[in-house]
């Protein structure tokens, strides 16, 4: 018995961006349906109980990028969203030392001085540069990216805004901005610091989630992508969502429901239905069909068009552009239930920095070698990882006295090479275990008894993330954050305004400007564009400053 | 077990145990990571001790850098705006240094200890900047911040007190500095506009030095003070402070927050003819184009300190703000330093008003108060410069 | 010789000479001072011993500016060479302009895709090429300078003329990486490899590095071909030297500069290593920023400028192996004419990327990427009798490997290069009569180029155009009044383009007439 029904708008995929778009459409009075293939909502922002008593943020694991304008506008705290900033972070060396990032400024200076006296004020200069770049870019996050080839007044207006912002920088800063946007995180850090350990600690943010190495040009910008978030106005601060990342999706889901939206889970899409170049609705795998003049895809651009849209419905150029859009799996995730708080023998007991992001990569060269391994289809022999134990400050994540650890691992290829063949199918259970083993081996730099602490663990390869969440190659940004895929080039030149060649079909996921991270900006920007085109632009609150 | 732990938060300075014992107000503040007294007893009495007796203030949290080597003079001369060759050994110069755009990075005192031996004391961290500035010169740069302690002894009886402590400095002129004993250097410098000295010794010797001064101070009204009292005195003297009158440009995270020496009123200190120095080309450009701002000393009507208040022209156009404002207990005037946007403060100096919000026991009141621009420091007393100084 | 020169040019490399010729032609009294005994810098023809001559470092012209050739009335005799993409399986291919065929004759299956890609790249490259013969756009006052707005408008117009689709594609790929650009169109193999190798020749980057499209386009700026100057690459610098002297410029050799004299923030001249003082109202340095800055002295620059100059990246990755052969080598699968072409050993883009990996950690590529040419096959005047010279540009080789260069290390590198070539030229080792290896360290020693880097400063986007060689110093004027940069570190950059020199010279002339 198949169902069908008619809506004003349908959104495919209940990730945080799809939910955000849904909230704004529903609040503008559109009868809106969100369909989600999984039995739960959230996409990659989920909290799941995979081992009795433990809650895993089993994909994305921290937040800061979530735009505060959107949190406020959708009143998400009322739906239980609480973001708690971290207190620091550290990188552990193999010889019993560490570099700790301290939230206390005086302590941070002392800690930097312990590694390099001259890096103390170098850090201030580094922070100044990064903050200035964050300030420069933030106004663009909640705006459309202008199409420089267009003479449309809206594009010219956005272009004029860009020129005005750039002009405000002055020549010197404009030059620095050009350099910052185009240089590698490795070169950027080499310009500022002398301590390898400090550089390695700061470099992670330039490569997390990308198919680039620390010396690949453009990675300084990626750093920004991780720094421009703000927890309570403090730029660059990161936080945990209480109850895991699913708390964000759940709050968005409740806001959506309150606005009158409808969510159908366990409802995977079969295809977008197109007639005469216009979207007319969707068909689900179970045979249900729904009609709507507006359909938005929260899936990435490749999955949307290469799997769920009839090839005949899209022009060749667009098809080619989508085909060559680069989405490269480069990271894995390990979620671990710990029987107690593990000991970090190098660190002072109860050090606040243990309640932040912890790492074991000690030099830029080591990070770059990790990238070389990945290019050749192997996981990094000495992987970089970003590990956190959120249960230290979030009692909801694990039984009392026990802990939950989340480990983001870079680099792990999607198409693993075995015997000269590169394929996702090479991710066997054996390969999965070997990857985890490699991570634990390295992790012993910080936690010598890590293997004894593990009650349960879940290893998620790029393939696993693709299968479960639907992200192509398990890429967390729905597309590489390289120049050719940013701003007006994202996802396809000429379609950076969330529209597609199919009238009424929109892209609302991280494949679109400004890109990935649990930011919700693509979702909100897309909603603005959809409502504007539907003649309901006034129903969209003004978010951009 | 680890041995790497750095302390979190503020740490005690070299004479903290003495200060702790003297503190009744328990009013502390952070200064470069050290616990520093804001007030020890009451700010008012501490202030009057500066102008009437002698006061002791721990300035050890200042950053101190030693610059030595055959290229030291040339290196510093390229860095600061004034001509370092005119600072003789045994003399101290007030210096300011700028970035490439002519914006002030920081100011401080430069001690010329020898032909090729300098010490720079300043508020901001400057180590990597100095290393960069020293590149290409034959110099060594050492961060002495945690090795050298400083005690500031300020007030009309300070010369007498030192004599009683066995340190007769009758021939020492303002801005002189000299090694008076092994491990003890004294300079006739200060931040109060009054007679005073700064004593420099090893970090570990600061306690003993404090005790020696304390013992000698019994007959000279010596009093330990905190920052609040000192701040009143420095505004009376018309001295600028980093973070107040200017934002040290390396620390400013927002764009266009820098100010040039010319804008801060130090145009005459710029020695244009000494060859290149950092920011010179940019500053020359400003000479041609004119300043964007001017820092002025102002006298405001009424009695309420106007710190942070906005300034208007003809009560309508916002033209600046008060960077530091206090009631001056000595001159009985409501004084302040203020930044005005050009041309206000230079060619347009009349009809300027301070907007003040005053809370008197739960009742808020908005007042527009006229201000007048002063060209001299508010507090000037010949005893500050007399050599030999008078006994009190 | 007494009196004051209008300009002293430091270094008689092709850029210094082109600058001197431009100034002299404008009526200025110009002196070029050169540390070596001859002109040339990196573009020299030298004696290789055993009765053979050949190019010492640079060996081919890719992107010599036609404007420079025209303005300076250079008469150059050059032969355009096809590119031979050597394939390990012997199915070598000949790339000549947009045409691609198998060396053995016959249609190449990638011919159409290659032609389309080549044509597209040439269009983009020609657009970029327009930027080479003028200073980069200024950032001063944002976009306020009227002259620049005119320039930008013309640029924008040029962009518009491309058509919307092209313009979109240009803006998409311009900051991107060559690996993806190439492999989006072609399967990985020798053709992709040859293009990838061209994208990264002389730079510290692999084809996967963003920015490598720019360096590929830079090389293709004048049509994308490679030309061999008759008489060796030195013929180009000789022609420039003639252009300079004909116009009245004076050249002095064995005249290393000890310092640039500065007084009151203004250049007064130079002092040579032998103590000779030469007065001049302007000095143009074809050296990189840091050595130029050293000559004047750090005291004359802002601290930030010295910091930037120190941080200019210039990590050389190219070694040169010059081999004298008893006779021409046999390359199975190639005709004699093809053997005289530009021979590329880069079997795939992945090969090029893998070759880049070790140099990041101070080691030599296990399997190097080579651009080899046997110029004597085209230009017999270089050698006596049957002898031939083989000139090989080899990547990637670090400036200084861990532990420094040893005889054993040099021998191992030489062997590795010869073995790599011998895979395509069986019998090569037996033909060798003499050989000279120049590591990046040697190249630095010979030419003063920091890091032995071909372009004096890395050709990465953050060191190009308005920020080349460094932010605030992009328009040739170098801090002190009267001091200019005129070498490869200045816009548009390295290779024998002839552009930076005249651009710098025009900047000086403009200031003088203002």
PDB file of C-alpha atoms in Angstrom, chain A residues 125 147-151 163 167 170-172 174-176 178-179 182-183 187 190-192 212 215-217 320 324 326 328 365 368-369 371-372 374-376 482-484 488-489 493-494, chain C residues 120 139-144 160 164 167-169 171-173 175-177 179-180 184-185 204 208-211 307-308 311 313 315 353-354 356-357 360-361 461-463 466-467 471-472:
ATOM      1  CA  UNK A 125      50.576  37.500  16.367  1.00  0.00           C
ATOM      2  CA  UNK A 147      28.770  34.966  -9.063  1.00  0.00           C
ATOM      3  CA  UNK A 148      31.552  37.104 -10.543  1.00  0.00           C
ATOM      4  CA  UNK A 149      30.473  36.206 -14.075  1.00  0.00           C
ATOM      5  CA  UNK A 150      26.984  37.499 -13.537  1.00  0.00           C
ATOM      6  CA  UNK A 151      25.692  40.989 -14.160  1.00  0.00           C
ATOM      7  CA  UNK A 163      34.742  44.807  -2.550  1.00  0.00           C
ATOM      8  CA  UNK A 167      38.554  47.821   0.698  1.00  0.00           C
ATOM      9  CA  UNK A 170      43.502  48.465   3.467  1.00  0.00           C
ATOM     10  CA  UNK A 171      46.295  47.424   1.117  1.00  0.00           C
ATOM     11  CA  UNK A 172      48.507  45.728   3.661  1.00  0.00           C
ATOM     12  CA  UNK A 174      44.343  42.811   1.806  1.00  0.00           C
ATOM     13  CA  UNK A 175      47.724  41.442   0.794  1.00  0.00           C
ATOM     14  CA  UNK A 176      47.886  39.419   3.981  1.00  0.00           C
ATOM     15  CA  UNK A 178      45.281  37.019  -0.156  1.00  0.00           C
ATOM     16  CA  UNK A 179      48.285  35.240   1.231  1.00  0.00           C
ATOM     17  CA  UNK A 182      46.189  30.754  -0.559  1.00  0.00           C
ATOM     18  CA  UNK A 183      48.950  29.434   1.622  1.00  0.00           C
ATOM     19  CA  UNK A 187      53.935  27.477   5.731  1.00  0.00           C
ATOM     20  CA  UNK A 190      56.432  28.066   9.888  1.00  0.00           C
ATOM     21  CA  UNK A 191      56.167  31.818   9.403  1.00  0.00           C
ATOM     22  CA  UNK A 192      55.109  32.243  13.011  1.00  0.00           C
ATOM     23  CA  UNK A 212      45.120  17.806   1.709  1.00  0.00           C
ATOM     24  CA  UNK A 215      51.892  21.735   3.168  1.00  0.00           C
ATOM     25  CA  UNK A 216      49.113  21.857   0.582  1.00  0.00           C
ATOM     26  CA  UNK A 217      48.289  25.455  -0.359  1.00  0.00           C
ATOM     27  CA  UNK A 320      30.285  16.767 -15.933  1.00  0.00           C
ATOM     28  CA  UNK A 324      34.384  16.011 -11.289  1.00  0.00           C
ATOM     29  CA  UNK A 326      35.870  16.256  -5.520  1.00  0.00           C
ATOM     30  CA  UNK A 328      37.415  12.510  -0.950  1.00  0.00           C
ATOM     31  CA  UNK A 365      56.651  16.430   8.839  1.00  0.00           C
ATOM     32  CA  UNK A 368      52.678  15.471   5.993  1.00  0.00           C
ATOM     33  CA  UNK A 369      53.891  11.875   5.902  1.00  0.00           C
ATOM     34  CA  UNK A 371      49.083  12.600   3.973  1.00  0.00           C
ATOM     35  CA  UNK A 372      51.595  10.877   1.693  1.00  0.00           C
ATOM     36  CA  UNK A 374      46.791   8.505   2.220  1.00  0.00           C
ATOM     37  CA  UNK A 375      47.579   9.659  -1.300  1.00  0.00           C
ATOM     38  CA  UNK A 376      48.842   6.162  -1.981  1.00  0.00           C
ATOM     39  CA  UNK A 482      39.720  23.710  -2.045  1.00  0.00           C
ATOM     40  CA  UNK A 483      39.610  26.964  -4.018  1.00  0.00           C
ATOM     41  CA  UNK A 484      37.959  25.305  -6.976  1.00  0.00           C
ATOM     42  CA  UNK A 488      30.994  30.900  -6.237  1.00  0.00           C
ATOM     43  CA  UNK A 489      32.491  27.587  -7.309  1.00  0.00           C
ATOM     44  CA  UNK A 493      30.087  27.363 -10.920  1.00  0.00           C
ATOM     45  CA  UNK A 494      26.887  29.192 -11.719  1.00  0.00           C
TER      46      UNK A 494
ATOM     47  CA  UNK C 120      41.595  25.437 -23.171  1.00  0.00           C
ATOM     48  CA  UNK C 139      46.375  46.981  -3.582  1.00  0.00           C
ATOM     49  CA  UNK C 140      47.083  50.517  -2.486  1.00  0.00           C
ATOM     50  CA  UNK C 141      43.955  52.267  -1.365  1.00  0.00           C
ATOM     51  CA  UNK C 142      41.987  49.119  -2.024  1.00  0.00           C
ATOM     52  CA  UNK C 143      41.058  49.521  -5.668  1.00  0.00           C
ATOM     53  CA  UNK C 144      41.237  53.270  -5.626  1.00  0.00           C
ATOM     54  CA  UNK C 160      34.520  38.809 -20.284  1.00  0.00           C
ATOM     55  CA  UNK C 164      30.847  33.081 -19.587  1.00  0.00           C
ATOM     56  CA  UNK C 167      35.361  32.539 -17.497  1.00  0.00           C
ATOM     57  CA  UNK C 168      33.634  30.284 -15.007  1.00  0.00           C
ATOM     58  CA  UNK C 169      36.017  27.491 -15.800  1.00  0.00           C
ATOM     59  CA  UNK C 171      37.876  31.057 -12.104  1.00  0.00           C
ATOM     60  CA  UNK C 172      37.304  27.484 -10.997  1.00  0.00           C
ATOM     61  CA  UNK C 173      40.650  26.070 -12.001  1.00  0.00           C
ATOM     62  CA  UNK C 175      43.859  28.301  -7.974  1.00  0.00           C
ATOM     63  CA  UNK C 176      43.420  24.601  -8.308  1.00  0.00           C
ATOM     64  CA  UNK C 177      45.764  21.655  -8.727  1.00  0.00           C
ATOM     65  CA  UNK C 179      46.545  16.664 -10.995  1.00  0.00           C
ATOM     66  CA  UNK C 180      42.766  16.966 -10.825  1.00  0.00           C
ATOM     67  CA  UNK C 184      39.433  15.044 -15.093  1.00  0.00           C
ATOM     68  CA  UNK C 185      40.153  14.865 -18.836  1.00  0.00           C
ATOM     69  CA  UNK C 204      58.494  22.963  -4.611  1.00  0.00           C
ATOM     70  CA  UNK C 208      48.290  17.562  -6.376  1.00  0.00           C
ATOM     71  CA  UNK C 209      49.289  20.798  -4.699  1.00  0.00           C
ATOM     72  CA  UNK C 210      46.744  23.593  -5.251  1.00  0.00           C
ATOM     73  CA  UNK C 211      48.417  26.297  -7.314  1.00  0.00           C
ATOM     74  CA  UNK C 307      60.889  39.316   8.403  1.00  0.00           C
ATOM     75  CA  UNK C 308      58.976  38.864   5.162  1.00  0.00           C
ATOM     76  CA  UNK C 311      60.236  34.046   5.101  1.00  0.00           C
ATOM     77  CA  UNK C 313      60.011  30.496   0.435  1.00  0.00           C
ATOM     78  CA  UNK C 315      63.358  25.675  -1.604  1.00  0.00           C
ATOM     79  CA  UNK C 353      53.446  13.256  -7.156  1.00  0.00           C
ATOM     80  CA  UNK C 354      55.321  10.313  -5.638  1.00  0.00           C
ATOM     81  CA  UNK C 356      57.750  14.941  -4.840  1.00  0.00           C
ATOM     82  CA  UNK C 357      57.223  13.119  -1.536  1.00  0.00           C
ATOM     83  CA  UNK C 360      59.665  17.282   1.597  1.00  0.00           C
ATOM     84  CA  UNK C 361      61.822  15.415   4.086  1.00  0.00           C
ATOM     85  CA  UNK C 461      49.865  31.654  -5.172  1.00  0.00           C
ATOM     86  CA  UNK C 462      50.748  33.304  -1.873  1.00  0.00           C
ATOM     87  CA  UNK C 463      53.943  34.590  -3.504  1.00  0.00           C
ATOM     88  CA  UNK C 466      50.253  41.436  -5.922  1.00  0.00           C
ATOM     89  CA  UNK C 467      52.182  39.664  -3.196  1.00  0.00           C
ATOM     90  CA  UNK C 471      53.294  41.695   0.558  1.00  0.00           C
ATOM     91  CA  UNK C 472      53.831  45.427   0.104  1.00  0.00           C
TER      92      UNK C 472
END
